[in-house]
Amino acid sequence: MSETAAQTTELTSQYSAQVAGDLERNLKEQERLSGEIEALQEQLAAVRHDHTVLLNLQQALGIPAAPDVPAAEPVTAVPAPRKKTVTASGAAPQAKAKKPAPAKKRTSKKPAAAASAPQPAAPTLVELVREHLAGQDEPRSAAEIATALGRQHPERAVKTTVVRTTLEGLVAKNQAQRTKQGTSVFYTTPDTAEPAAAGDQPKQQSA
């Protein structure tokens, strides 16, 4: 009986550890997916902003938009049926169709300054993170990068989870490297991520 109870206790502890590990991985996966969704929403907002700027430029330059309905074909005048007798000359009277005068298209000319100075598109979070890493000499954690970007761009809500997801995406594209020191994870660019070996200098041999 004691051996069976010990086996039961061991199995229970194993299952408990496995369930705890699965729960932890599930929470991390939820956090990663939430960060990706926020990053995609931010990219979608930037693309929509660019679309609005392009529409304003198109209207300012007087470029006609693509017509949704094809242009109507010219209508040919059909002679009316003969109700009266033919005149002496043998020609039936014809009604003169008035041709509408072609409407002149007026393009309003706006100041050249407004057309030649489009608003620059806001940089994406991926570009900001890449530029920040490139300007650092030492590895930086996701929280440090999020804090620095939040100070540089107070108008943008920079979250640590989104920055971490962006950094992992750069690591997957070989545009950043990840180093782990204890329980902390740090990120650097591939150029500055050369490990400094402690024993690079040759040891001096005693005479």
PDB file of C-alpha atoms in Angstrom:
ATOM      1  CA  MET A   1       0.000   0.000   0.000  1.00  0.00           C
ATOM      2  CA  SER A   2       2.786   2.433   0.760  1.00  0.00           C
ATOM      3  CA  GLU A   3       4.430   1.825  -2.640  1.00  0.00           C
ATOM      4  CA  THR A   4       1.122   2.456  -4.472  1.00  0.00           C
ATOM      5  CA  ALA A   5       0.553   5.664  -2.515  1.00  0.00           C
ATOM      6  CA  ALA A   6       4.084   6.845  -3.356  1.00  0.00           C
ATOM      7  CA  GLN A   7       3.524   6.186  -7.069  1.00  0.00           C
ATOM      8  CA  THR A   8       0.193   8.043  -6.932  1.00  0.00           C
ATOM      9  CA  THR A   9       1.829  11.022  -5.242  1.00  0.00           C
ATOM     10  CA  GLU A  10       4.643  11.058  -7.803  1.00  0.00           C
ATOM     11  CA  LEU A  11       2.191  10.953 -10.715  1.00  0.00           C
ATOM     12  CA  THR A  12       0.139  13.738  -9.146  1.00  0.00           C
ATOM     13  CA  SER A  13       3.208  15.938  -8.761  1.00  0.00           C
ATOM     14  CA  GLN A  14       4.252  15.238 -12.360  1.00  0.00           C
ATOM     15  CA  TYR A  15       0.804  16.133 -13.708  1.00  0.00           C
ATOM     16  CA  SER A  16       0.696  19.248 -11.556  1.00  0.00           C
ATOM     17  CA  ALA A  17       4.061  20.409 -12.896  1.00  0.00           C
ATOM     18  CA  GLN A  18       3.000  19.657 -16.468  1.00  0.00           C
ATOM     19  CA  VAL A  19      -0.291  21.564 -16.060  1.00  0.00           C
ATOM     20  CA  ALA A  20       1.545  24.515 -14.506  1.00  0.00           C
ATOM     21  CA  GLY A  21       4.009  24.557 -17.402  1.00  0.00           C
ATOM     22  CA  ASP A  22       1.191  24.367 -19.954  1.00  0.00           C
ATOM     23  CA  LEU A  23      -0.616  27.248 -18.254  1.00  0.00           C
ATOM     24  CA  GLU A  24       2.531  29.362 -18.307  1.00  0.00           C
ATOM     25  CA  ARG A  25       3.118  28.648 -22.016  1.00  0.00           C
ATOM     26  CA  ASN A  26      -0.547  29.426 -22.731  1.00  0.00           C
ATOM     27  CA  LEU A  27      -0.293  32.804 -21.009  1.00  0.00           C
ATOM     28  CA  LYS A  28       2.900  33.638 -22.910  1.00  0.00           C
ATOM     29  CA  GLU A  29       1.213  32.668 -26.193  1.00  0.00           C
ATOM     30  CA  GLN A  30      -1.763  34.913 -25.364  1.00  0.00           C
ATOM     31  CA  GLU A  31       0.608  37.780 -24.609  1.00  0.00           C
ATOM     32  CA  ARG A  32       2.502  37.216 -27.872  1.00  0.00           C
ATOM     33  CA  LEU A  33      -0.671  37.114 -29.971  1.00  0.00           C
ATOM     34  CA  SER A  34      -2.043  40.234 -28.276  1.00  0.00           C
ATOM     35  CA  GLY A  35       1.187  42.053 -29.095  1.00  0.00           C
ATOM     36  CA  GLU A  36       1.027  40.974 -32.742  1.00  0.00           C
ATOM     37  CA  ILE A  37      -2.584  42.135 -33.007  1.00  0.00           C
ATOM     38  CA  GLU A  38      -1.709  45.539 -31.570  1.00  0.00           C
ATOM     39  CA  ALA A  39       1.249  45.848 -33.953  1.00  0.00           C
ATOM     40  CA  LEU A  40      -0.948  44.967 -36.946  1.00  0.00           C
ATOM     41  CA  GLN A  41      -3.602  47.457 -35.850  1.00  0.00           C
ATOM     42  CA  GLU A  42      -0.942  50.158 -35.641  1.00  0.00           C
ATOM     43  CA  GLN A  43       0.339  49.292 -39.132  1.00  0.00           C
ATOM     44  CA  LEU A  44      -3.253  49.362 -40.477  1.00  0.00           C
ATOM     45  CA  ALA A  45      -3.792  52.820 -38.977  1.00  0.00           C
ATOM     46  CA  ALA A  46      -0.582  54.064 -40.638  1.00  0.00           C
ATOM     47  CA  VAL A  47      -1.655  52.660 -44.029  1.00  0.00           C
ATOM     48  CA  ARG A  48      -5.075  54.289 -43.715  1.00  0.00           C
ATOM     49  CA  HIS A  49      -3.379  57.574 -42.874  1.00  0.00           C
ATOM     50  CA  ASP A  50      -1.244  57.276 -46.022  1.00  0.00           C
ATOM     51  CA  HIS A  51      -4.395  56.577 -48.060  1.00  0.00           C
ATOM     52  CA  THR A  52      -6.038  59.761 -46.760  1.00  0.00           C
ATOM     53  CA  VAL A  53      -2.922  61.812 -47.574  1.00  0.00           C
ATOM     54  CA  LEU A  54      -2.820  60.403 -51.115  1.00  0.00           C
ATOM     55  CA  LEU A  55      -6.494  61.211 -51.681  1.00  0.00           C
ATOM     56  CA  ASN A  56      -5.914  64.788 -50.523  1.00  0.00           C
ATOM     57  CA  LEU A  57      -2.938  65.083 -52.876  1.00  0.00           C
ATOM     58  CA  GLN A  58      -4.972  63.715 -55.777  1.00  0.00           C
ATOM     59  CA  GLN A  59      -7.713  66.266 -55.129  1.00  0.00           C
ATOM     60  CA  ALA A  60      -5.206  69.118 -54.744  1.00  0.00           C
ATOM     61  CA  LEU A  61      -3.476  68.265 -58.031  1.00  0.00           C
ATOM     62  CA  GLY A  62      -6.804  68.097 -59.860  1.00  0.00           C
ATOM     63  CA  ILE A  63      -6.299  64.488 -60.963  1.00  0.00           C
ATOM     64  CA  PRO A  64      -9.690  63.019 -61.897  1.00  0.00           C
ATOM     65  CA  ALA A  65     -10.599  59.875 -60.032  1.00  0.00           C
ATOM     66  CA  ALA A  66     -11.122  56.649 -61.985  1.00  0.00           C
ATOM     67  CA  PRO A  67     -14.756  56.616 -63.223  1.00  0.00           C
ATOM     68  CA  ASP A  68     -16.929  53.918 -61.708  1.00  0.00           C
ATOM     69  CA  VAL A  69     -19.440  54.006 -64.638  1.00  0.00           C
ATOM     70  CA  PRO A  70     -18.245  53.835 -68.290  1.00  0.00           C
ATOM     71  CA  ALA A  71     -18.773  56.959 -70.380  1.00  0.00           C
ATOM     72  CA  ALA A  72     -22.102  57.054 -72.215  1.00  0.00           C
ATOM     73  CA  GLU A  73     -22.033  56.585 -75.995  1.00  0.00           C
ATOM     74  CA  PRO A  74     -23.200  59.499 -78.179  1.00  0.00           C
ATOM     75  CA  VAL A  75     -26.914  59.313 -78.954  1.00  0.00           C
ATOM     76  CA  THR A  76     -27.849  59.438 -82.642  1.00  0.00           C
ATOM     77  CA  ALA A  77     -30.947  61.381 -83.583  1.00  0.00           C
ATOM     78  CA  VAL A  78     -33.757  59.157 -84.883  1.00  0.00           C
ATOM     79  CA  PRO A  79     -36.119  60.801 -87.447  1.00  0.00           C
ATOM     80  CA  ALA A  80     -39.727  61.077 -86.331  1.00  0.00           C
ATOM     81  CA  PRO A  81     -42.334  59.023 -88.213  1.00  0.00           C
ATOM     82  CA  ARG A  82     -43.966  60.807 -91.128  1.00  0.00           C
ATOM     83  CA  LYS A  83     -47.427  61.955 -90.184  1.00  0.00           C
ATOM     84  CA  LYS A  84     -47.833  64.811 -92.663  1.00  0.00           C
ATOM     85  CA  THR A  85     -47.579  64.783 -96.410  1.00  0.00           C
ATOM     86  CA  VAL A  86     -44.253  65.250 -98.046  1.00  0.00           C
ATOM     87  CA  THR A  87     -43.473  68.810 -99.104  1.00  0.00           C
ATOM     88  CA  ALA A  88     -43.118  69.848-102.703  1.00  0.00           C
ATOM     89  CA  SER A  89     -39.387  69.443-102.664  1.00  0.00           C
ATOM     90  CA  GLY A  90     -39.891  65.844-101.574  1.00  0.00           C
ATOM     91  CA  ALA A  91     -38.000  66.232 -98.290  1.00  0.00           C
ATOM     92  CA  ALA A  92     -39.746  65.721 -94.962  1.00  0.00           C
ATOM     93  CA  PRO A  93     -39.173  68.424 -92.382  1.00  0.00           C
ATOM     94  CA  GLN A  94     -36.523  67.390 -89.917  1.00  0.00           C
ATOM     95  CA  ALA A  95     -36.326  68.638 -86.383  1.00  0.00           C
ATOM     96  CA  LYS A  96     -33.030  70.200 -85.555  1.00  0.00           C
ATOM     97  CA  ALA A  97     -31.528  68.522 -82.565  1.00  0.00           C
ATOM     98  CA  LYS A  98     -29.771  70.917 -80.278  1.00  0.00           C
ATOM     99  CA  LYS A  99     -26.383  69.629 -79.338  1.00  0.00           C
ATOM    100  CA  PRO A 100     -25.504  70.410 -75.780  1.00  0.00           C
ATOM    101  CA  ALA A 101     -22.412  72.558 -75.503  1.00  0.00           C
ATOM    102  CA  PRO A 102     -19.521  70.629 -74.037  1.00  0.00           C
ATOM    103  CA  ALA A 103     -19.093  71.549 -70.411  1.00  0.00           C
ATOM    104  CA  LYS A 104     -15.760  73.095 -69.737  1.00  0.00           C
ATOM    105  CA  LYS A 105     -13.895  71.423 -67.002  1.00  0.00           C
ATOM    106  CA  ARG A 106     -12.594  73.819 -64.470  1.00  0.00           C
ATOM    107  CA  THR A 107      -9.767  72.638 -62.366  1.00  0.00           C
ATOM    108  CA  SER A 108      -9.309  74.691 -59.309  1.00  0.00           C
ATOM    109  CA  LYS A 109      -5.673  75.503 -58.882  1.00  0.00           C
ATOM    110  CA  LYS A 110      -4.604  75.370 -55.291  1.00  0.00           C
ATOM    111  CA  PRO A 111      -1.415  76.927 -53.999  1.00  0.00           C
ATOM    112  CA  ALA A 112       1.666  75.045 -55.092  1.00  0.00           C
ATOM    113  CA  ALA A 113       2.869  74.896 -51.516  1.00  0.00           C
ATOM    114  CA  ALA A 114      -0.055  72.720 -50.465  1.00  0.00           C
ATOM    115  CA  ALA A 115       0.473  70.310 -53.373  1.00  0.00           C
ATOM    116  CA  SER A 116       4.226  70.122 -53.158  1.00  0.00           C
ATOM    117  CA  ALA A 117       4.414  69.596 -49.402  1.00  0.00           C
ATOM    118  CA  PRO A 118       2.716  66.286 -48.592  1.00  0.00           C
ATOM    119  CA  GLN A 119       2.622  65.176 -45.005  1.00  0.00           C
ATOM    120  CA  PRO A 120       5.304  62.576 -44.304  1.00  0.00           C
ATOM    121  CA  ALA A 121       4.045  59.181 -43.222  1.00  0.00           C
ATOM    122  CA  ALA A 122       4.676  58.297 -39.601  1.00  0.00           C
ATOM    123  CA  PRO A 123       7.426  55.679 -39.148  1.00  0.00           C
ATOM    124  CA  THR A 124       6.289  52.242 -38.089  1.00  0.00           C
ATOM    125  CA  LEU A 125       7.184  50.686 -34.766  1.00  0.00           C
ATOM    126  CA  VAL A 126       9.477  48.211 -36.516  1.00  0.00           C
ATOM    127  CA  GLU A 127      11.519  51.068 -38.007  1.00  0.00           C
ATOM    128  CA  LEU A 128      11.698  52.876 -34.665  1.00  0.00           C
ATOM    129  CA  VAL A 129      12.891  49.763 -32.831  1.00  0.00           C
ATOM    130  CA  ARG A 130      15.471  48.969 -35.540  1.00  0.00           C
ATOM    131  CA  GLU A 131      16.844  52.521 -35.503  1.00  0.00           C
ATOM    132  CA  HIS A 132      17.003  52.564 -31.718  1.00  0.00           C
ATOM    133  CA  LEU A 133      18.945  49.295 -31.629  1.00  0.00           C
ATOM    134  CA  ALA A 134      21.338  50.555 -34.288  1.00  0.00           C
ATOM    135  CA  GLY A 135      22.191  53.571 -32.139  1.00  0.00           C
ATOM    136  CA  GLN A 136      22.989  51.550 -29.013  1.00  0.00           C
ATOM    137  CA  ASP A 137      26.399  50.208 -28.060  1.00  0.00           C
ATOM    138  CA  GLU A 138      25.124  47.808 -25.398  1.00  0.00           C
ATOM    139  CA  PRO A 139      22.306  45.254 -25.317  1.00  0.00           C
ATOM    140  CA  ARG A 140      18.908  46.601 -24.322  1.00  0.00           C
ATOM    141  CA  SER A 141      15.853  44.849 -22.919  1.00  0.00           C
ATOM    142  CA  ALA A 142      12.359  45.237 -24.340  1.00  0.00           C
ATOM    143  CA  ALA A 143      11.283  47.342 -21.355  1.00  0.00           C
ATOM    144  CA  GLU A 144      14.254  49.709 -21.760  1.00  0.00           C
ATOM    145  CA  ILE A 145      13.545  50.139 -25.480  1.00  0.00           C
ATOM    146  CA  ALA A 146       9.824  50.738 -24.835  1.00  0.00           C
ATOM    147  CA  THR A 147      10.662  53.392 -22.214  1.00  0.00           C
ATOM    148  CA  ALA A 148      13.130  55.154 -24.520  1.00  0.00           C
ATOM    149  CA  LEU A 149      10.708  55.155 -27.464  1.00  0.00           C
ATOM    150  CA  GLY A 150       7.901  56.407 -25.225  1.00  0.00           C
ATOM    151  CA  ARG A 151      10.048  59.402 -24.268  1.00  0.00           C
ATOM    152  CA  GLN A 152      11.073  60.112 -27.858  1.00  0.00           C
ATOM    153  CA  HIS A 153       7.516  59.724 -29.211  1.00  0.00           C
ATOM    154  CA  PRO A 154       5.072  60.736 -26.461  1.00  0.00           C
ATOM    155  CA  GLU A 155       2.225  60.875 -28.971  1.00  0.00           C
ATOM    156  CA  ARG A 156       2.442  57.101 -29.501  1.00  0.00           C
ATOM    157  CA  ALA A 157       1.413  54.540 -26.903  1.00  0.00           C
ATOM    158  CA  VAL A 158       4.449  52.258 -26.871  1.00  0.00           C
ATOM    159  CA  LYS A 159       3.846  49.066 -24.876  1.00  0.00           C
ATOM    160  CA  THR A 160       6.489  46.618 -23.736  1.00  0.00           C
ATOM    161  CA  THR A 161       4.551  43.611 -25.076  1.00  0.00           C
ATOM    162  CA  VAL A 162       4.342  45.152 -28.558  1.00  0.00           C
ATOM    163  CA  VAL A 163       8.035  46.064 -28.503  1.00  0.00           C
ATOM    164  CA  ARG A 164       8.969  42.531 -27.419  1.00  0.00           C
ATOM    165  CA  THR A 165       6.884  41.060 -30.261  1.00  0.00           C
ATOM    166  CA  THR A 166       8.539  43.450 -32.721  1.00  0.00           C
ATOM    167  CA  LEU A 167      12.001  42.484 -31.442  1.00  0.00           C
ATOM    168  CA  GLU A 168      11.235  38.771 -31.809  1.00  0.00           C
ATOM    169  CA  GLY A 169      10.144  39.474 -35.388  1.00  0.00           C
ATOM    170  CA  LEU A 170      13.470  41.211 -36.073  1.00  0.00           C
ATOM    171  CA  VAL A 171      15.321  38.255 -34.543  1.00  0.00           C
ATOM    172  CA  ALA A 172      13.419  35.906 -36.866  1.00  0.00           C
ATOM    173  CA  LYS A 173      14.533  38.033 -39.845  1.00  0.00           C
ATOM    174  CA  ASN A 174      18.180  38.094 -38.652  1.00  0.00           C
ATOM    175  CA  GLN A 175      17.914  41.859 -38.163  1.00  0.00           C
ATOM    176  CA  ALA A 176      18.509  41.600 -34.414  1.00  0.00           C
ATOM    177  CA  GLN A 177      20.102  39.170 -31.961  1.00  0.00           C
ATOM    178  CA  ARG A 178      18.852  37.954 -28.612  1.00  0.00           C
ATOM    179  CA  THR A 179      21.110  37.356 -25.618  1.00  0.00           C
ATOM    180  CA  LYS A 180      20.048  35.991 -22.266  1.00  0.00           C
ATOM    181  CA  GLN A 181      21.653  36.967 -18.982  1.00  0.00           C
ATOM    182  CA  GLY A 182      20.120  34.988 -16.173  1.00  0.00           C
ATOM    183  CA  THR A 183      16.356  35.439 -16.422  1.00  0.00           C
ATOM    184  CA  SER A 184      16.603  38.675 -18.453  1.00  0.00           C
ATOM    185  CA  VAL A 185      16.573  38.837 -22.254  1.00  0.00           C
ATOM    186  CA  PHE A 186      18.483  41.564 -24.115  1.00  0.00           C
ATOM    187  CA  TYR A 187      18.528  42.513 -27.786  1.00  0.00           C
ATOM    188  CA  THR A 188      21.214  43.975 -30.024  1.00  0.00           C
ATOM    189  CA  THR A 189      21.835  44.516 -33.705  1.00  0.00           C
ATOM    190  CA  PRO A 190      23.921  41.874 -35.537  1.00  0.00           C
ATOM    191  CA  ASP A 191      26.811  44.348 -35.976  1.00  0.00           C
ATOM    192  CA  THR A 192      27.112  45.189 -32.276  1.00  0.00           C
ATOM    193  CA  ALA A 193      26.381  41.719 -30.984  1.00  0.00           C
ATOM    194  CA  GLU A 194      29.892  40.375 -31.225  1.00  0.00           C
ATOM    195  CA  PRO A 195      30.642  38.582 -27.955  1.00  0.00           C
ATOM    196  CA  ALA A 196      33.694  39.895 -26.203  1.00  0.00           C
ATOM    197  CA  ALA A 197      35.735  36.916 -25.214  1.00  0.00           C
ATOM    198  CA  ALA A 198      37.332  37.190 -21.831  1.00  0.00           C
ATOM    199  CA  GLY A 199      40.443  35.338 -22.863  1.00  0.00           C
ATOM    200  CA  ASP A 200      41.144  37.044 -26.192  1.00  0.00           C
ATOM    201  CA  GLN A 201      44.435  38.527 -25.042  1.00  0.00           C
ATOM    202  CA  PRO A 202      47.271  36.009 -24.973  1.00  0.00           C
ATOM    203  CA  LYS A 203      48.477  35.069 -21.571  1.00  0.00           C
ATOM    204  CA  GLN A 204      51.905  36.336 -20.680  1.00  0.00           C
ATOM    205  CA  GLN A 205      54.246  33.477 -20.097  1.00  0.00           C
ATOM    206  CA  SER A 206      56.480  33.777 -17.147  1.00  0.00           C
ATOM    207  CA  ALA A 207      60.139  34.044 -18.051  1.00  0.00           C
TER     208      ALA A 207
END
